[in-house]
mmCIF file with all atom_site columns, C-alpha atoms in Angstrom:
data_model
loop_
_atom_site.group_PDB
_atom_site.id
_atom_site.type_symbol
_atom_site.label_atom_id
_atom_site.label_alt_id
_atom_site.label_comp_id
_atom_site.label_asym_id
_atom_site.label_entity_id
_atom_site.label_seq_id
_atom_site.pdbx_PDB_ins_code
_atom_site.Cartn_x
_atom_site.Cartn_y
_atom_site.Cartn_z
_atom_site.occupancy
_atom_site.B_iso_or_equiv
_atom_site.pdbx_formal_charge
_atom_site.auth_seq_id
_atom_site.auth_comp_id
_atom_site.auth_asym_id
_atom_site.auth_atom_id
_atom_site.pdbx_PDB_model_num
ATOM 1   C CA . MET F 1 1   ? 244.744 228.809 151.571 1.00 0.00 ? 1   MET F CA 1
ATOM 2   C CA . ILE F 1 2   ? 242.955 227.183 148.635 1.00 0.00 ? 2   ILE F CA 1
ATOM 3   C CA . THR F 1 3   ? 243.373 223.561 147.528 1.00 0.00 ? 3   THR F CA 1
ATOM 4   C CA . VAL F 1 4   ? 242.707 222.803 143.859 1.00 0.00 ? 4   VAL F CA 1
ATOM 5   C CA . THR F 1 5   ? 243.208 220.264 141.128 1.00 0.00 ? 5   THR F CA 1
ATOM 6   C CA . ALA F 1 6   ? 244.521 221.537 137.794 1.00 0.00 ? 6   ALA F CA 1
ATOM 7   C CA . LEU F 1 7   ? 244.631 219.662 134.493 1.00 0.00 ? 7   LEU F CA 1
ATOM 8   C CA . CYS F 1 8   ? 247.067 219.871 131.604 1.00 0.00 ? 8   CYS F CA 1
ATOM 9   C CA . LEU F 1 9   ? 245.562 218.974 128.247 1.00 0.00 ? 9   LEU F CA 1
ATOM 10  C CA . LEU F 1 10  ? 247.893 219.051 125.242 1.00 0.00 ? 10  LEU F CA 1
ATOM 11  C CA . ASP F 1 11  ? 246.814 219.008 121.607 1.00 0.00 ? 11  ASP F CA 1
ATOM 12  C CA . GLU F 1 12  ? 248.625 217.286 118.723 1.00 0.00 ? 12  GLU F CA 1
ATOM 13  C CA . ALA F 1 13  ? 250.887 220.351 118.316 1.00 0.00 ? 13  ALA F CA 1
ATOM 14  C CA . ASN F 1 14  ? 251.889 220.073 122.006 1.00 0.00 ? 14  ASN F CA 1
ATOM 15  C CA . ARG F 1 15  ? 249.992 223.262 122.889 1.00 0.00 ? 15  ARG F CA 1
ATOM 16  C CA . LEU F 1 16  ? 248.534 223.538 126.387 1.00 0.00 ? 16  LEU F CA 1
ATOM 17  C CA . LEU F 1 17  ? 244.841 224.271 126.847 1.00 0.00 ? 17  LEU F CA 1
ATOM 18  C CA . LEU F 1 18  ? 244.223 227.347 128.996 1.00 0.00 ? 18  LEU F CA 1
ATOM 19  C CA . VAL F 1 19  ? 241.008 228.758 130.401 1.00 0.00 ? 19  VAL F CA 1
ATOM 20  C CA . ARG F 1 20  ? 239.979 232.166 131.669 1.00 0.00 ? 20  ARG F CA 1
ATOM 21  C CA . LYS F 1 21  ? 237.178 232.291 134.170 1.00 0.00 ? 21  LYS F CA 1
ATOM 22  C CA . ARG F 1 22  ? 234.421 234.870 133.887 1.00 0.00 ? 22  ARG F CA 1
ATOM 23  C CA . GLY F 1 23  ? 235.345 238.166 135.537 1.00 0.00 ? 23  GLY F CA 1
ATOM 24  C CA . THR F 1 24  ? 239.102 237.439 135.635 1.00 0.00 ? 24  THR F CA 1
ATOM 25  C CA . SER F 1 25  ? 242.062 238.390 133.458 1.00 0.00 ? 25  SER F CA 1
ATOM 26  C CA . MET F 1 26  ? 244.491 235.516 134.054 1.00 0.00 ? 26  MET F CA 1
ATOM 27  C CA . PHE F 1 27  ? 244.663 232.292 132.041 1.00 0.00 ? 27  PHE F CA 1
ATOM 28  C CA . MET F 1 28  ? 245.277 228.989 133.808 1.00 0.00 ? 28  MET F CA 1
ATOM 29  C CA . GLN F 1 29  ? 244.632 225.295 133.430 1.00 0.00 ? 29  GLN F CA 1
ATOM 30  C CA . PRO F 1 30  ? 241.102 223.993 133.848 1.00 0.00 ? 30  PRO F CA 1
ATOM 31  C CA . GLY F 1 31  ? 240.265 222.590 137.267 1.00 0.00 ? 31  GLY F CA 1
ATOM 32  C CA . GLY F 1 32  ? 238.964 223.695 140.610 1.00 0.00 ? 32  GLY F CA 1
ATOM 33  C CA . LYS F 1 33  ? 238.305 223.041 144.266 1.00 0.00 ? 33  LYS F CA 1
ATOM 34  C CA . PRO F 1 34  ? 237.397 219.615 145.628 1.00 0.00 ? 34  PRO F CA 1
ATOM 35  C CA . GLU F 1 35  ? 233.976 218.821 146.974 1.00 0.00 ? 35  GLU F CA 1
ATOM 36  C CA . PRO F 1 36  ? 233.820 217.008 150.347 1.00 0.00 ? 36  PRO F CA 1
ATOM 37  C CA . GLY F 1 37  ? 235.226 213.484 150.102 1.00 0.00 ? 37  GLY F CA 1
ATOM 38  C CA . GLU F 1 38  ? 236.693 213.881 146.596 1.00 0.00 ? 38  GLU F CA 1
ATOM 39  C CA . THR F 1 39  ? 240.234 212.842 145.736 1.00 0.00 ? 39  THR F CA 1
ATOM 40  C CA . ALA F 1 40  ? 242.305 215.178 143.582 1.00 0.00 ? 40  ALA F CA 1
ATOM 41  C CA . ALA F 1 41  ? 241.698 212.934 140.548 1.00 0.00 ? 41  ALA F CA 1
ATOM 42  C CA . GLN F 1 42  ? 237.934 212.826 141.180 1.00 0.00 ? 42  GLN F CA 1
ATOM 43  C CA . THR F 1 43  ? 237.929 216.619 141.374 1.00 0.00 ? 43  THR F CA 1
ATOM 44  C CA . GLY F 1 44  ? 239.719 216.771 138.039 1.00 0.00 ? 44  GLY F CA 1
ATOM 45  C CA . VAL F 1 45  ? 237.220 214.440 136.370 1.00 0.00 ? 45  VAL F CA 1
ATOM 46  C CA . ARG F 1 46  ? 234.249 216.449 137.674 1.00 0.00 ? 46  ARG F CA 1
ATOM 47  C CA . GLU F 1 47  ? 235.772 219.812 136.738 1.00 0.00 ? 47  GLU F CA 1
ATOM 48  C CA . LEU F 1 48  ? 236.590 218.606 133.200 1.00 0.00 ? 48  LEU F CA 1
ATOM 49  C CA . SER F 1 49  ? 232.960 217.683 132.710 1.00 0.00 ? 49  SER F CA 1
ATOM 50  C CA . GLU F 1 50  ? 231.573 220.890 134.244 1.00 0.00 ? 50  GLU F CA 1
ATOM 51  C CA . GLU F 1 51  ? 233.999 223.358 132.640 1.00 0.00 ? 51  GLU F CA 1
ATOM 52  C CA . LEU F 1 52  ? 234.761 221.796 129.258 1.00 0.00 ? 52  LEU F CA 1
ATOM 53  C CA . GLY F 1 53  ? 232.183 219.072 128.611 1.00 0.00 ? 53  GLY F CA 1
ATOM 54  C CA . LEU F 1 54  ? 234.910 216.399 128.503 1.00 0.00 ? 54  LEU F CA 1
ATOM 55  C CA . THR F 1 55  ? 234.703 212.893 129.936 1.00 0.00 ? 55  THR F CA 1
ATOM 56  C CA . VAL F 1 56  ? 237.943 211.272 131.108 1.00 0.00 ? 56  VAL F CA 1
ATOM 57  C CA . PRO F 1 57  ? 238.205 208.408 133.627 1.00 0.00 ? 57  PRO F CA 1
ATOM 58  C CA . ALA F 1 58  ? 240.260 209.207 136.738 1.00 0.00 ? 58  ALA F CA 1
ATOM 59  C CA . GLU F 1 59  ? 242.673 206.363 135.958 1.00 0.00 ? 59  GLU F CA 1
ATOM 60  C CA . GLU F 1 60  ? 243.696 208.158 132.737 1.00 0.00 ? 60  GLU F CA 1
ATOM 61  C CA . LEU F 1 61  ? 245.041 211.171 134.664 1.00 0.00 ? 61  LEU F CA 1
ATOM 62  C CA . THR F 1 62  ? 248.819 211.210 135.242 1.00 0.00 ? 62  THR F CA 1
ATOM 63  C CA . LEU F 1 63  ? 250.110 213.091 138.273 1.00 0.00 ? 63  LEU F CA 1
ATOM 64  C CA . ILE F 1 64  ? 252.845 215.553 137.323 1.00 0.00 ? 64  ILE F CA 1
ATOM 65  C CA . GLY F 1 65  ? 253.202 217.368 140.639 1.00 0.00 ? 65  GLY F CA 1
ATOM 66  C CA . THR F 1 66  ? 251.803 219.230 143.617 1.00 0.00 ? 66  THR F CA 1
ATOM 67  C CA . TRP F 1 67  ? 252.893 222.823 144.155 1.00 0.00 ? 67  TRP F CA 1
ATOM 68  C CA . GLU F 1 68  ? 252.236 225.804 146.396 1.00 0.00 ? 68  GLU F CA 1
ATOM 69  C CA . GLY F 1 69  ? 252.181 229.386 145.210 1.00 0.00 ? 69  GLY F CA 1
ATOM 70  C CA . PRO F 1 70  ? 250.163 232.593 145.029 1.00 0.00 ? 70  PRO F CA 1
ATOM 71  C CA . ALA F 1 71  ? 246.602 232.326 143.752 1.00 0.00 ? 71  ALA F CA 1
ATOM 72  C CA . ALA F 1 72  ? 246.136 234.111 140.427 1.00 0.00 ? 72  ALA F CA 1
ATOM 73  C CA . ASN F 1 73  ? 242.767 235.742 141.058 1.00 0.00 ? 73  ASN F CA 1
ATOM 74  C CA . GLU F 1 74  ? 242.626 236.070 144.846 1.00 0.00 ? 74  GLU F CA 1
ATOM 75  C CA . ALA F 1 75  ? 244.969 238.519 146.571 1.00 0.00 ? 75  ALA F CA 1
ATOM 76  C CA . ASP F 1 76  ? 247.063 237.347 149.525 1.00 0.00 ? 76  ASP F CA 1
ATOM 77  C CA . THR F 1 77  ? 245.938 233.752 149.073 1.00 0.00 ? 77  THR F CA 1
ATOM 78  C CA . LEU F 1 78  ? 248.142 230.655 148.946 1.00 0.00 ? 78  LEU F CA 1
ATOM 79  C CA . LEU F 1 79  ? 247.217 228.004 146.418 1.00 0.00 ? 79  LEU F CA 1
ATOM 80  C CA . ILE F 1 80  ? 248.045 224.314 146.799 1.00 0.00 ? 80  ILE F CA 1
ATOM 81  C CA . ALA F 1 81  ? 247.540 222.632 143.437 1.00 0.00 ? 81  ALA F CA 1
ATOM 82  C CA . THR F 1 82  ? 247.701 218.992 142.453 1.00 0.00 ? 82  THR F CA 1
ATOM 83  C CA . VAL F 1 83  ? 248.350 218.937 138.716 1.00 0.00 ? 83  VAL F CA 1
ATOM 84  C CA . PHE F 1 84  ? 247.590 216.101 136.316 1.00 0.00 ? 84  PHE F CA 1
ATOM 85  C CA . LEU F 1 85  ? 248.339 215.464 132.674 1.00 0.00 ? 85  LEU F CA 1
ATOM 86  C CA . CYS F 1 86  ? 245.041 214.573 131.015 1.00 0.00 ? 86  CYS F CA 1
ATOM 87  C CA . PRO F 1 87  ? 244.295 213.124 127.581 1.00 0.00 ? 87  PRO F CA 1
ATOM 88  C CA . LEU F 1 88  ? 242.372 215.353 125.217 1.00 0.00 ? 88  LEU F CA 1
ATOM 89  C CA . THR F 1 89  ? 239.402 213.160 124.299 1.00 0.00 ? 89  THR F CA 1
ATOM 90  C CA . ALA F 1 90  ? 237.260 215.617 122.316 1.00 0.00 ? 90  ALA F CA 1
ATOM 91  C CA . GLU F 1 91  ? 236.967 219.271 121.388 1.00 0.00 ? 91  GLU F CA 1
ATOM 92  C CA . PRO F 1 92  ? 236.698 221.280 124.647 1.00 0.00 ? 92  PRO F CA 1
ATOM 93  C CA . ARG F 1 93  ? 233.766 223.673 124.936 1.00 0.00 ? 93  ARG F CA 1
ATOM 94  C CA . PRO F 1 94  ? 233.666 226.451 127.534 1.00 0.00 ? 94  PRO F CA 1
ATOM 95  C CA . ALA F 1 95  ? 230.898 225.954 130.104 1.00 0.00 ? 95  ALA F CA 1
ATOM 96  C CA . ALA F 1 96  ? 230.053 226.932 133.697 1.00 0.00 ? 96  ALA F CA 1
ATOM 97  C CA . GLU F 1 97  ? 232.335 229.812 134.767 1.00 0.00 ? 97  GLU F CA 1
ATOM 98  C CA . ILE F 1 98  ? 234.713 229.476 131.789 1.00 0.00 ? 98  ILE F CA 1
ATOM 99  C CA . GLU F 1 99  ? 234.553 232.540 129.560 1.00 0.00 ? 99  GLU F CA 1
ATOM 100 C CA . GLU F 1 100 ? 237.434 231.864 127.175 1.00 0.00 ? 100 GLU F CA 1
ATOM 101 C CA . LEU F 1 101 ? 239.712 229.075 125.950 1.00 0.00 ? 101 LEU F CA 1
ATOM 102 C CA . ASP F 1 102 ? 243.200 229.554 124.531 1.00 0.00 ? 102 ASP F CA 1
ATOM 103 C CA . TRP F 1 103 ? 246.020 227.274 123.364 1.00 0.00 ? 103 TRP F CA 1
ATOM 104 C CA . LEU F 1 104 ? 249.546 228.042 124.548 1.00 0.00 ? 104 LEU F CA 1
ATOM 105 C CA . ASP F 1 105 ? 252.686 227.073 122.657 1.00 0.00 ? 105 ASP F CA 1
ATOM 106 C CA . LEU F 1 106 ? 254.975 226.162 125.576 1.00 0.00 ? 106 LEU F CA 1
ATOM 107 C CA . GLY F 1 107 ? 257.867 227.976 123.901 1.00 0.00 ? 107 GLY F CA 1
ATOM 108 C CA . GLN F 1 108 ? 255.895 231.237 123.832 1.00 0.00 ? 108 GLN F CA 1
ATOM 109 C CA . ALA F 1 109 ? 254.942 231.386 127.515 1.00 0.00 ? 109 ALA F CA 1
ATOM 110 C CA . SER F 1 110 ? 257.592 233.996 128.370 1.00 0.00 ? 110 SER F CA 1
ATOM 111 C CA . VAL F 1 111 ? 255.953 236.604 126.139 1.00 0.00 ? 111 VAL F CA 1
ATOM 112 C CA . ARG F 1 112 ? 252.564 236.264 127.840 1.00 0.00 ? 112 ARG F CA 1
ATOM 113 C CA . HIS F 1 113 ? 251.717 238.456 130.821 1.00 0.00 ? 113 HIS F CA 1
ATOM 114 C CA . ASP F 1 114 ? 248.286 236.994 131.467 1.00 0.00 ? 114 ASP F CA 1
ATOM 115 C CA . LEU F 1 115 ? 249.294 233.574 132.811 1.00 0.00 ? 115 LEU F CA 1
ATOM 116 C CA . ALA F 1 116 ? 248.718 232.376 136.373 1.00 0.00 ? 116 ALA F CA 1
ATOM 117 C CA . PRO F 1 117 ? 251.855 232.128 138.569 1.00 0.00 ? 117 PRO F CA 1
ATOM 118 C CA . LEU F 1 118 ? 251.404 228.382 139.147 1.00 0.00 ? 118 LEU F CA 1
ATOM 119 C CA . LEU F 1 119 ? 251.482 227.893 135.398 1.00 0.00 ? 119 LEU F CA 1
ATOM 120 C CA . THR F 1 120 ? 254.614 229.937 134.724 1.00 0.00 ? 120 THR F CA 1
ATOM 121 C CA . ASP F 1 121 ? 256.560 228.970 137.851 1.00 0.00 ? 121 ASP F CA 1
ATOM 122 C CA . TYR F 1 122 ? 255.888 225.218 137.987 1.00 0.00 ? 122 TYR F CA 1
ATOM 123 C CA . VAL F 1 123 ? 253.662 223.677 135.341 1.00 0.00 ? 123 VAL F CA 1
ATOM 124 C CA . ILE F 1 124 ? 255.246 224.966 132.136 1.00 0.00 ? 124 ILE F CA 1
ATOM 125 C CA . PRO F 1 125 ? 258.799 224.104 133.265 1.00 0.00 ? 125 PRO F CA 1
ATOM 126 C CA . ARG F 1 126 ? 257.658 220.564 134.188 1.00 0.00 ? 126 ARG F CA 1
ATOM 127 C CA . LEU F 1 127 ? 255.881 220.122 130.851 1.00 0.00 ? 127 LEU F CA 1
ATOM 128 C CA . ARG F 1 128 ? 258.969 221.349 128.990 1.00 0.00 ? 128 ARG F CA 1
ATOM 129 C CA . ASP F 1 129 ? 261.142 218.896 130.953 1.00 0.00 ? 129 ASP F CA 1
ATOM 130 C CA . ARG F 1 130 ? 258.780 216.040 130.043 1.00 0.00 ? 130 ARG F CA 1
ATOM 131 C CA . ARG F 1 131 ? 258.813 217.086 126.373 1.00 0.00 ? 131 ARG F CA 1
ATOM 132 C CA . ASP F 1 132 ? 262.623 217.356 126.303 1.00 0.00 ? 132 ASP F CA 1
ATOM 133 C CA . ALA F 1 133 ? 263.021 213.952 127.998 1.00 0.00 ? 133 ALA F CA 1
ATOM 134 C CA . ARG F 1 134 ? 260.916 212.337 125.251 1.00 0.00 ? 134 ARG F CA 1
ATOM 135 C CA . ALA F 1 135 ? 262.846 214.054 122.424 1.00 0.00 ? 135 ALA F CA 1
#
């Protein structure tokens, strides 16, 4: 079992920022595992800085859910992810273990076969629901 924090950053066109870690094939949200004593929000803030060079205060993260599902890059592993909506404060730049960035139009997710299960099963439906509720 792995516990992580994942972050949803949307651009002005309502596209979701995705990352692909070095040596993997699946795209997912930025984020990662907590260090000892960190809250989920603190983990998110640290991971944003390490992976994308972005600075966002923890109080600007909005919890959108906590889900369990299969880990994308580790066979036979359960993932427990706390997911936050996060403001996009600057242009993200791949750093640390991030090899590639991509922007996903939420309406095009079904044609992609390189998305993490957490993203397709839970996060994208929740983001669509939020978008539809605002419309």
